[in-house]
Structure formats: structure tokens, C-alpha cells
Coordinates of C-alpha atoms and ligand atoms in Angstrom, one line a residue:
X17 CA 93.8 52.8 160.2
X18 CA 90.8 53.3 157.6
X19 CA 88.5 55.9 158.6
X20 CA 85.7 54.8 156.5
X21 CA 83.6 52.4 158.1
X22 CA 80.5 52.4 155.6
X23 CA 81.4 52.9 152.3
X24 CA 77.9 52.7 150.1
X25 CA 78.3 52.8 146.2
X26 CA 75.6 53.5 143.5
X27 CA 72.8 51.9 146.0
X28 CA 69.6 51.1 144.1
X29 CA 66.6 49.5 145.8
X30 CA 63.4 49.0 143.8
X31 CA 60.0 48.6 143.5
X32 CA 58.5 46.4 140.8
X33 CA 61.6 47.7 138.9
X34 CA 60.7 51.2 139.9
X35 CA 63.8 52.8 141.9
X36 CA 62.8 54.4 145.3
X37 CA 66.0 54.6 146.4
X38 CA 68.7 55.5 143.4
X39 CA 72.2 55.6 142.8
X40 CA 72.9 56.3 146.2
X41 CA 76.7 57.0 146.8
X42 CA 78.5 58.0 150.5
X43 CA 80.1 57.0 152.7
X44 CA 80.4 57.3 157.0
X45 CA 83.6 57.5 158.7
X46 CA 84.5 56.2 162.2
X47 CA 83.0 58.0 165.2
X48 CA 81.2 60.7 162.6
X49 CA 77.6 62.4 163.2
X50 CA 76.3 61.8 159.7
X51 CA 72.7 63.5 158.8
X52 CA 70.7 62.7 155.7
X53 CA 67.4 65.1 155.5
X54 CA 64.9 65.0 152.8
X55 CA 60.8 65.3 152.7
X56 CA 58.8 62.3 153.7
X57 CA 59.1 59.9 150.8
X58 CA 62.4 60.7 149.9
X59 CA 63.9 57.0 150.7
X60 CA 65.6 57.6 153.8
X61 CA 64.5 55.0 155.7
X62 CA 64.5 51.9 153.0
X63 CA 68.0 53.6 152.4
X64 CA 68.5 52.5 156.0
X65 CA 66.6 49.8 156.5
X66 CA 68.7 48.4 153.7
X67 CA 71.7 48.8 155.0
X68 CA 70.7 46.7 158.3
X69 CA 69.5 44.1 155.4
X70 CA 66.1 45.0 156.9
X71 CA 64.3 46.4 153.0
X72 CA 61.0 44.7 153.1
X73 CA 61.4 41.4 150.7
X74 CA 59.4 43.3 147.9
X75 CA 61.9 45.6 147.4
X76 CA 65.6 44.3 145.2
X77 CA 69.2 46.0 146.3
X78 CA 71.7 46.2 144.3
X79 CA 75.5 48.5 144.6
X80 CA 77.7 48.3 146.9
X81 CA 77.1 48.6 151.0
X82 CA 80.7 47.9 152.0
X83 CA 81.0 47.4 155.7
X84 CA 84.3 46.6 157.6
X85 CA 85.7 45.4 154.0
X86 CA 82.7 43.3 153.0
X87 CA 79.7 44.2 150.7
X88 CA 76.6 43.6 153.0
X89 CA 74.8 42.9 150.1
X90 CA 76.2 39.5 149.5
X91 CA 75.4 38.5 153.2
X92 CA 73.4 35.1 154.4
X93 CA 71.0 35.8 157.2
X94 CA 74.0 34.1 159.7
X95 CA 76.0 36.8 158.5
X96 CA 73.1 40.0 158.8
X97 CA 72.7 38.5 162.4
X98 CA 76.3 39.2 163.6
X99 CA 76.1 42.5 161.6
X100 CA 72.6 43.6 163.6
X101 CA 73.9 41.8 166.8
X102 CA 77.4 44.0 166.8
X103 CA 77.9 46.2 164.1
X104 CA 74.9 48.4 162.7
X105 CA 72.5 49.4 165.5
X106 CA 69.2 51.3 164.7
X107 CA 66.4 52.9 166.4
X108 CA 63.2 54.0 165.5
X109 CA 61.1 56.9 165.5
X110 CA 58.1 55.5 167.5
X111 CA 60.5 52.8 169.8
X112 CA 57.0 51.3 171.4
X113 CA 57.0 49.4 168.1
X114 CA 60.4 48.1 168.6
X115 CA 60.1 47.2 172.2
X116 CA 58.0 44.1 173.6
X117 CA 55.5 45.6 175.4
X118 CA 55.3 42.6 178.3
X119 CA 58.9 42.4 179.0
X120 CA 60.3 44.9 181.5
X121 CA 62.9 47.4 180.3
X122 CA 65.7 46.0 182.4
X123 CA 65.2 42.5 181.2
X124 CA 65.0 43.8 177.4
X125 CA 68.2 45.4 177.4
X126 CA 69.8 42.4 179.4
X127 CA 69.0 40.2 176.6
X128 CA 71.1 42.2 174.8
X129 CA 74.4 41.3 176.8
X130 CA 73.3 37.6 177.2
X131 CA 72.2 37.1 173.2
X132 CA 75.1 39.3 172.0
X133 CA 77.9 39.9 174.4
X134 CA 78.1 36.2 176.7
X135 CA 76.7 37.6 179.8
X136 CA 75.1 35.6 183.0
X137 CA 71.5 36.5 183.7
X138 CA 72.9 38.5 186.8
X139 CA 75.7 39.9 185.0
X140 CA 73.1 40.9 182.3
X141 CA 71.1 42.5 184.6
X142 CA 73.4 44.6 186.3
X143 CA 75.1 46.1 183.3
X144 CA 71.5 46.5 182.0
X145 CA 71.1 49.0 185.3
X146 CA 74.4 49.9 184.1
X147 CA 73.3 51.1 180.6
X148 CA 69.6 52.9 182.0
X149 CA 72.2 55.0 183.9
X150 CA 74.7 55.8 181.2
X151 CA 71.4 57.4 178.9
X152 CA 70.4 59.1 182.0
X153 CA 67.6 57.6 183.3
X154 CA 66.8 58.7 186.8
X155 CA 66.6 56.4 189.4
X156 CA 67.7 53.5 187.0
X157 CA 66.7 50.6 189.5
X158 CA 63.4 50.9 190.0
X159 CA 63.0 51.8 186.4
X160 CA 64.7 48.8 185.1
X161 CA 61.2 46.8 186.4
X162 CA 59.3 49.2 184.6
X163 CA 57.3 47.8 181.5
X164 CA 57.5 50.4 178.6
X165 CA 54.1 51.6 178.0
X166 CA 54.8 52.9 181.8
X167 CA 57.4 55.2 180.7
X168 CA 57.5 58.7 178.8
X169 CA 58.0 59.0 175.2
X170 CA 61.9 60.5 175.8
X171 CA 62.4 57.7 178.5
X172 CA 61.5 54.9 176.1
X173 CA 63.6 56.2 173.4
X174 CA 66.0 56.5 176.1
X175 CA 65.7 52.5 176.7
X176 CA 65.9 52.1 172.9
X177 CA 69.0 53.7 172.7
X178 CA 70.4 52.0 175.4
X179 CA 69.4 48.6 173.8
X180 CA 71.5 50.1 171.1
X181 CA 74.5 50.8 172.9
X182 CA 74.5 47.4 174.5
X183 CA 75.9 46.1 171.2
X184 CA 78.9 48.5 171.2
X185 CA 77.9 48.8 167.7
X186 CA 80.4 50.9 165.2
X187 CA 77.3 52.5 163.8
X188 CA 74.2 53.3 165.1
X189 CA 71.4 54.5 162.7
X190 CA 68.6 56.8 164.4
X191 CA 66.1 57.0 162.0
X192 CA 63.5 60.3 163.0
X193 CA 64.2 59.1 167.0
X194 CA 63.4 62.4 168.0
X195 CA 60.1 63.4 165.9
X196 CA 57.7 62.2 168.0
X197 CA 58.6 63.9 170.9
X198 CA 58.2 67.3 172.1
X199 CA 60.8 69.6 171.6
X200 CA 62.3 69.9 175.0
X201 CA 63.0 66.6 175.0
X202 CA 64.0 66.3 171.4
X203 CA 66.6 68.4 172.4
X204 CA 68.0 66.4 175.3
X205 CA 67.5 63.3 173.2
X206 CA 70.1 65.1 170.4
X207 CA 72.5 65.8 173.8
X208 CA 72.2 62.3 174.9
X209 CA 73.2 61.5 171.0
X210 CA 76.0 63.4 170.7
X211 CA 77.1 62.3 174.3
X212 CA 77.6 58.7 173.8
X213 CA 79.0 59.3 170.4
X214 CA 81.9 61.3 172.0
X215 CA 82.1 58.5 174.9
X216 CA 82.0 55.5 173.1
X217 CA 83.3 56.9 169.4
X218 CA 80.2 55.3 167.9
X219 CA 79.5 56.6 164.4
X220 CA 75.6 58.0 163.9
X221 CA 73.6 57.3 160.8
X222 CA 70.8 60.3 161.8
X223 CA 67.9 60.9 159.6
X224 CA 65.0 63.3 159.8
X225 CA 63.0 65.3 157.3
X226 CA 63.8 68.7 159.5
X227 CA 66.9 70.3 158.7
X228 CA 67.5 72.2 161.3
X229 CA 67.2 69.1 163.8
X230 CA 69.7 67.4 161.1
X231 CA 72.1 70.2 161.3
X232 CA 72.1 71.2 165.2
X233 CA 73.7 67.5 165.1
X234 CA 75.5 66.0 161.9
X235 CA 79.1 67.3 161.0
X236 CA 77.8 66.4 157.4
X237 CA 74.7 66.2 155.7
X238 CA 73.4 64.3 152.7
X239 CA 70.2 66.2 151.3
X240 CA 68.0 62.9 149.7
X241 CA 65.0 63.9 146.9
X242 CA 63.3 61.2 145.1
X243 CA 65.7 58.7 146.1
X244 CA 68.3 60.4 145.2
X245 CA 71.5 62.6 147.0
X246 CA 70.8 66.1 144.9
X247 CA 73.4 67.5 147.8
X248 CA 75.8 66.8 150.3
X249 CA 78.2 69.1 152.3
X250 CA 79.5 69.9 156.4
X251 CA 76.5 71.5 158.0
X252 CA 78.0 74.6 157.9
X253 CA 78.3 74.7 154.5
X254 CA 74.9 73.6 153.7
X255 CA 73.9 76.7 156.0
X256 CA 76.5 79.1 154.2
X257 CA 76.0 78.0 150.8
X258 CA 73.3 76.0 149.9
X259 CA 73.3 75.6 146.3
X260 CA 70.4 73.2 145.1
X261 CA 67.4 74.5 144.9
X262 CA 66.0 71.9 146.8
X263 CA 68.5 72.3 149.7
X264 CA 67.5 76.2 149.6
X265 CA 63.5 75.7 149.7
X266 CA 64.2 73.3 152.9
X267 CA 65.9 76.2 154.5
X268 CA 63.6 78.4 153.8
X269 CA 60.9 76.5 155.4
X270 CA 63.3 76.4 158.7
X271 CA 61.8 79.2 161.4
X272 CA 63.9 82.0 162.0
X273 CA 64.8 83.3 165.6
X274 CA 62.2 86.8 165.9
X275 CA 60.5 86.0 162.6
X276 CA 56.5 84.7 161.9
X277 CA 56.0 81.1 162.8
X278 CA 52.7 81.2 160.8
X279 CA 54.0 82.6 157.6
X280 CA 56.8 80.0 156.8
X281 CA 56.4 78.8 153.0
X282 CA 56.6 75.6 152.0
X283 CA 57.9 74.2 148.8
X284 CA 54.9 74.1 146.8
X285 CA 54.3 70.7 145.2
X286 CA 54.8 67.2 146.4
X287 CA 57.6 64.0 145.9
X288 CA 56.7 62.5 143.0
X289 CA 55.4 58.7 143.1
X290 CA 58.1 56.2 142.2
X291 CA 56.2 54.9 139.1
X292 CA 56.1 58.8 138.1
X293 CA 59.6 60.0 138.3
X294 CA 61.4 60.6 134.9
X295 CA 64.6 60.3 133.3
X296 CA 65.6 63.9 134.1
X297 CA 66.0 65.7 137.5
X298 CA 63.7 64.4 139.9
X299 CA 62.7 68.0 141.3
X300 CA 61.9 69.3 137.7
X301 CA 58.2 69.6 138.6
X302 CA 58.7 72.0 142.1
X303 CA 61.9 73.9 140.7
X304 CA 62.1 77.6 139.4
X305 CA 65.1 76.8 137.7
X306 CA 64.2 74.3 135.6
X307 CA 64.5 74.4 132.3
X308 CA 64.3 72.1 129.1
X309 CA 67.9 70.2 130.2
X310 CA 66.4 69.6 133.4
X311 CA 63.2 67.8 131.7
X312 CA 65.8 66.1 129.5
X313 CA 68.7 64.8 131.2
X314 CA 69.5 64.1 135.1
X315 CA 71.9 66.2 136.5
X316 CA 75.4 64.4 137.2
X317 CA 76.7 65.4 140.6
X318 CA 79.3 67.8 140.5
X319 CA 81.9 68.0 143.0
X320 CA 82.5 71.7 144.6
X321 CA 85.4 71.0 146.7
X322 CA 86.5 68.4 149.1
X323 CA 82.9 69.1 151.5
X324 CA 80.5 69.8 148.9
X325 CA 78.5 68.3 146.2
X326 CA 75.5 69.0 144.4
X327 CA 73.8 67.3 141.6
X328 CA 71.7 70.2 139.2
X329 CA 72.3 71.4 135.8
X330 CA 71.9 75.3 137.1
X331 CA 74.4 76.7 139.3
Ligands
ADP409 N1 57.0 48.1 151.5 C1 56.9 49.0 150.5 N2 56.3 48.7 149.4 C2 56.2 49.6 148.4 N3 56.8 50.9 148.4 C3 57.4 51.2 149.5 C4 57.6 50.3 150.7 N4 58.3 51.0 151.6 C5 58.6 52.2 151.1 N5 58.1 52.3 149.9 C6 58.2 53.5 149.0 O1 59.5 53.9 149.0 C7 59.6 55.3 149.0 C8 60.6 55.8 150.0 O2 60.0 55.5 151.3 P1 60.8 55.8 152.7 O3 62.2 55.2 152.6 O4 59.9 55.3 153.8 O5 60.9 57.4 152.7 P2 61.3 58.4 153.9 O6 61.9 57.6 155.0 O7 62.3 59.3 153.3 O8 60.0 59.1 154.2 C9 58.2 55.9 149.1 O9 57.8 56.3 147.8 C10 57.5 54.7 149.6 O10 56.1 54.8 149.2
SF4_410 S1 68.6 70.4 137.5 FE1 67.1 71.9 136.9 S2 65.2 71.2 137.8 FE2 66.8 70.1 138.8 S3 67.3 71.3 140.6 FE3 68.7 72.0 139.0 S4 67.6 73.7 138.0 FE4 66.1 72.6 139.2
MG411 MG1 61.2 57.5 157.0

């Protein structure tokens, strides 16, 4: 059986012709925890937005999002519909924006079953308890009546992720779920994450601009600047043996265990604006590396080994 179930080639999606996501190449295999990390601006969520067929209309795609066999990109809306109803799930960082606020929780996710899996009302319902339960949600009855600006931050992306799951999608994209919340429950969130992945064999999609949230997840990580994948290796690797500069500022902004959580320095310098990004590496302007080639020319990405890739013109 093919392994791969997302296969996205040379991706591009623009803005008024200017690229803010570019040449955008990987690919996500069945039942894998992939992470892709980069600052805010970087194109992470349009990446995966677009993959959902979700890009708002201003922006064009073009490349290759090949899912189960078939390039998403040639989809009808009949088609993006069976794709979002059973295929590609996603959740959101703030999940109050995603949920209706006068609908209770219960009947939310038992739509699900009844628009997307043939349920009954009462069947819907029950498996709707059902799910509450599976993402932990103490006493799952009573909170199935519950509206969702009368649960916690953790419980609503709790609901969300349920709502998810209800699909039995292949993939599920989780797109910063866990930055708005404290870190106590960011971390039981990441649990409940990894959890259902190893229950239900669900591939995850999981972005955030913190690496060190990326890593305590992802088997593999794709480092985005400027729209662009400047690296991508296992997590370990990334940890061992960072080798773009870019990659190796974000880990030095990462807290240390024992060590000064005031002093932590950032990359100095910001993402550039997509109408001011040039024809030659896109971190030119924050790199101590760079040099004249880097102005020049973009870096081709260079293949380390089977795990690792990196795309800079100064290894
Ligand atoms: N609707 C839009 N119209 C114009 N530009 C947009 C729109 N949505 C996103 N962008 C631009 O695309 C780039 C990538 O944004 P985004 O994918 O949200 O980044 P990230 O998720 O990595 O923070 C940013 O420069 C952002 O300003
Ligand atoms: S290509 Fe040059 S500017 Fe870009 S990351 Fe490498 S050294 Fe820095
Ligand atoms: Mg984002």
C-alpha cells in the first residue's frame, strides 16, 4: 500500500502575482505527526488553508496537492466538500471562531455524523457523547448540552477536535490549536494529539511558530521562511544538526532547562513583505552568512540524506 497520502509539488499561491506561499514541495505519509514551524507570516496557514481548498479567493494556487491519487487543485466545490467532509480535517487556533456559538456542543458534533457519516438524530447524538469521551472530556453528558462560550479554552479545542475526528478523516491539520492556551493545557492538548493519532492512525498536519511545541510532537519537521521550505528533517535531526541559519536562530530563541528566561535573543529583523522579497534567498536581510550569492541567486535545496534537506548557498 502507498504510504504517502499528501503528496504537494512546487505549491505556489499568490498575491496580486506576488508569491506568499512558494514552491512549496513535501509530502505526509499515512498515520505521520508532520510539523511545519516558521515566524508569523511565513505562509503556514494559507499553505494549509489551501490544501483544504479554503485560500481566501484573492489569492491563485497553482502545483500539485495530490491527495489519494488526485490533484486537489483541479477540484469543483462537490468535490472540496467530500474532501472537507471525510478526508482533510482542520482546527483552528482560536476554535470559538469555528464553532456556532448558539448550538450546544453535543448537537455540533452530531451534525457531523448525520451530515457526513448517515446517522439518525439519536444515533448522532449518542456517538457525539461518544466522541466528548474519547477527547476526554469529563463528565461528557452533561457537557454535551453545554453551549461553547460555557467551556474552557482546552475544553473547546477539545470539542473541536472531536468534531474533527467525527469525520475519520486521513488527515487532520491543526493549525497553532494549542497557542492560545496555557501551557498546562497545551501540553495535554499535544497528549490528546498524539493519542488519537496512535488510536485511529490519523495523519497530523501540525503547525505553530514555536519549535519546541513543533518538535515535542512531529516525527518530521518542515522549517517555512518567506513562503518558502529553507529546511526539513526528523525532529531529532533538526535538534542535532540544524544547518540553516534560519533553523539555528529559531533554536536559539527556544528556553533552555536552568538557563535565563529573560535573556533569550531573538532573530533580529523581521519577514519581509511579500511585494518585498527578492530573487535571491529570502533570509538575506537577517543572515550572518550572507554574502553576494545569497543577494544574487536563491538557494536550490540540497538534499543531505534520506531525512534532511536544506535550501542555503553556505554550509
Ligand atoms: N487574505 C489575504 N490577503 C492578502 N494577503 C494575505 C492574506 N492572507 C494572508 N496573506 C499574506 O500571506 C502571508 C502568509 O500569511 P500566513 O499564511 O497567514 O502566515 P503564517 O500562518 O505563517 O503566520 C503573509 O504575508 C500575509 O500577510
Ligand atoms: S543562502 Fe545565504 S543568506 Fe540565505 S540562509 Fe544561506 S547563507 Fe544565509
Ligand atoms: Mg498562521
Amino acid at each position: 500500500m502507498d504510504q504517502t497520502i499528501l503528496d504537494v509539488r512546487r505549491l505556489r499561491v499568490a498575491y496580486k502575482g506576488y508569491p506568499a506561499v512558494n514552491d512549496v514541495s513535501f509530502h505526509i505519509d499515512r498515520g505521520e505527526i508532520l510539523g511545519v514551524v516558521g515566524e508569523s507570516g511565513c505562509g503556514k496557514s494559507l499553505a494549509a488553508l489551501t490544501l483544504m481548498g479554503l485560500q481566501p479567493n484573492v489569492m491563485k494556487a497553482s502545483g500539485d496537492v495530490v491527495f489519494r491519487g488526485k490533484n486537489l487543485l483541479e477540484n469543483r466545490d462537490a468535490d472540496w466538500m467530500k474532501v472537507r467532509g471525510e478526508g482533510i480535517a482542520m482546527i483552528f487556533q482560536e476554535p470559538m471562531t469555528a464553532l456556532n456559538p448558539v448550538v450546544t456542543v453535543g448537537d455540533q458534533i452530531a451534525e457531523m455524523f448525520e451530515l457526513h457519516r448517515g446517522s439518525n438524530k439519536a444515533e448522532a447524538a449518542e456517538r457525539a457523547v461518544e466522541m466528548l469521551e474519547r477527547v476526554h472530556i469529563p463528565d461528557p453528558m452533561r457537557r454535551a448540552k453545554a453551549f461553547p462560550h460555557e467551556l474552557s479554552g482546552g475544553m473547546r479545542q477539545r470539542v473541536m477536535i472531536a468534531m474533527a475526528l467525527a469525520c475519520e478523516p486521513e488527515l487532520i491539520i491543526a493549525d497553532e490549536p494549542t497557542t492560545a492556551l496555557d501551557v498546562t493545557v497545551q501540553a495535554q492538548v499535544l497528549d490528546l494529539l498524539e493519542e488519537l493519532r496512535d488510536s485511529t492512525g490519523t495523519a497530523v498536519q501540525f503547525i505553530s511558530h514555536n519549535l519546541g511545541v513543533v518538535s515535542q510532537l512531529a516525527e518530521r519537521v518542515i522549517v517555512m521562511y518567506a513562503g518558502r521550505i529553507v529546511e526539513q528533517a526528523t525532529s531529532e535531526e533538526l535538534f542535532a544538526n540544524p544547518q540553516h541559519p534560519y533553523t539555528q536562530g529559531l533554536l536559539a530563541t527556544l528556553p533552555r532547562i536552568g538557563g535565563a528566561r529573560d535573556v533569550l535573543p531573538a532573530i533580529p529583523g523581521a519577514v519581509p513583505p511579500l511585494d518585498q522579497r527578492g530573487s535571491g534567498c529570502p533570509f538575506v536581510d537577517r543572515c550572518n552568512k550572507a554574502s553576494p550569492t545569497c543577494v544574487a541567486m536563491m538557494p536550490e535545496t540540497v538534499a543531505l540524506n534520506d531525512i534532511h534537506s536544506v535550501a542555503c548557498h553556505h554550509l
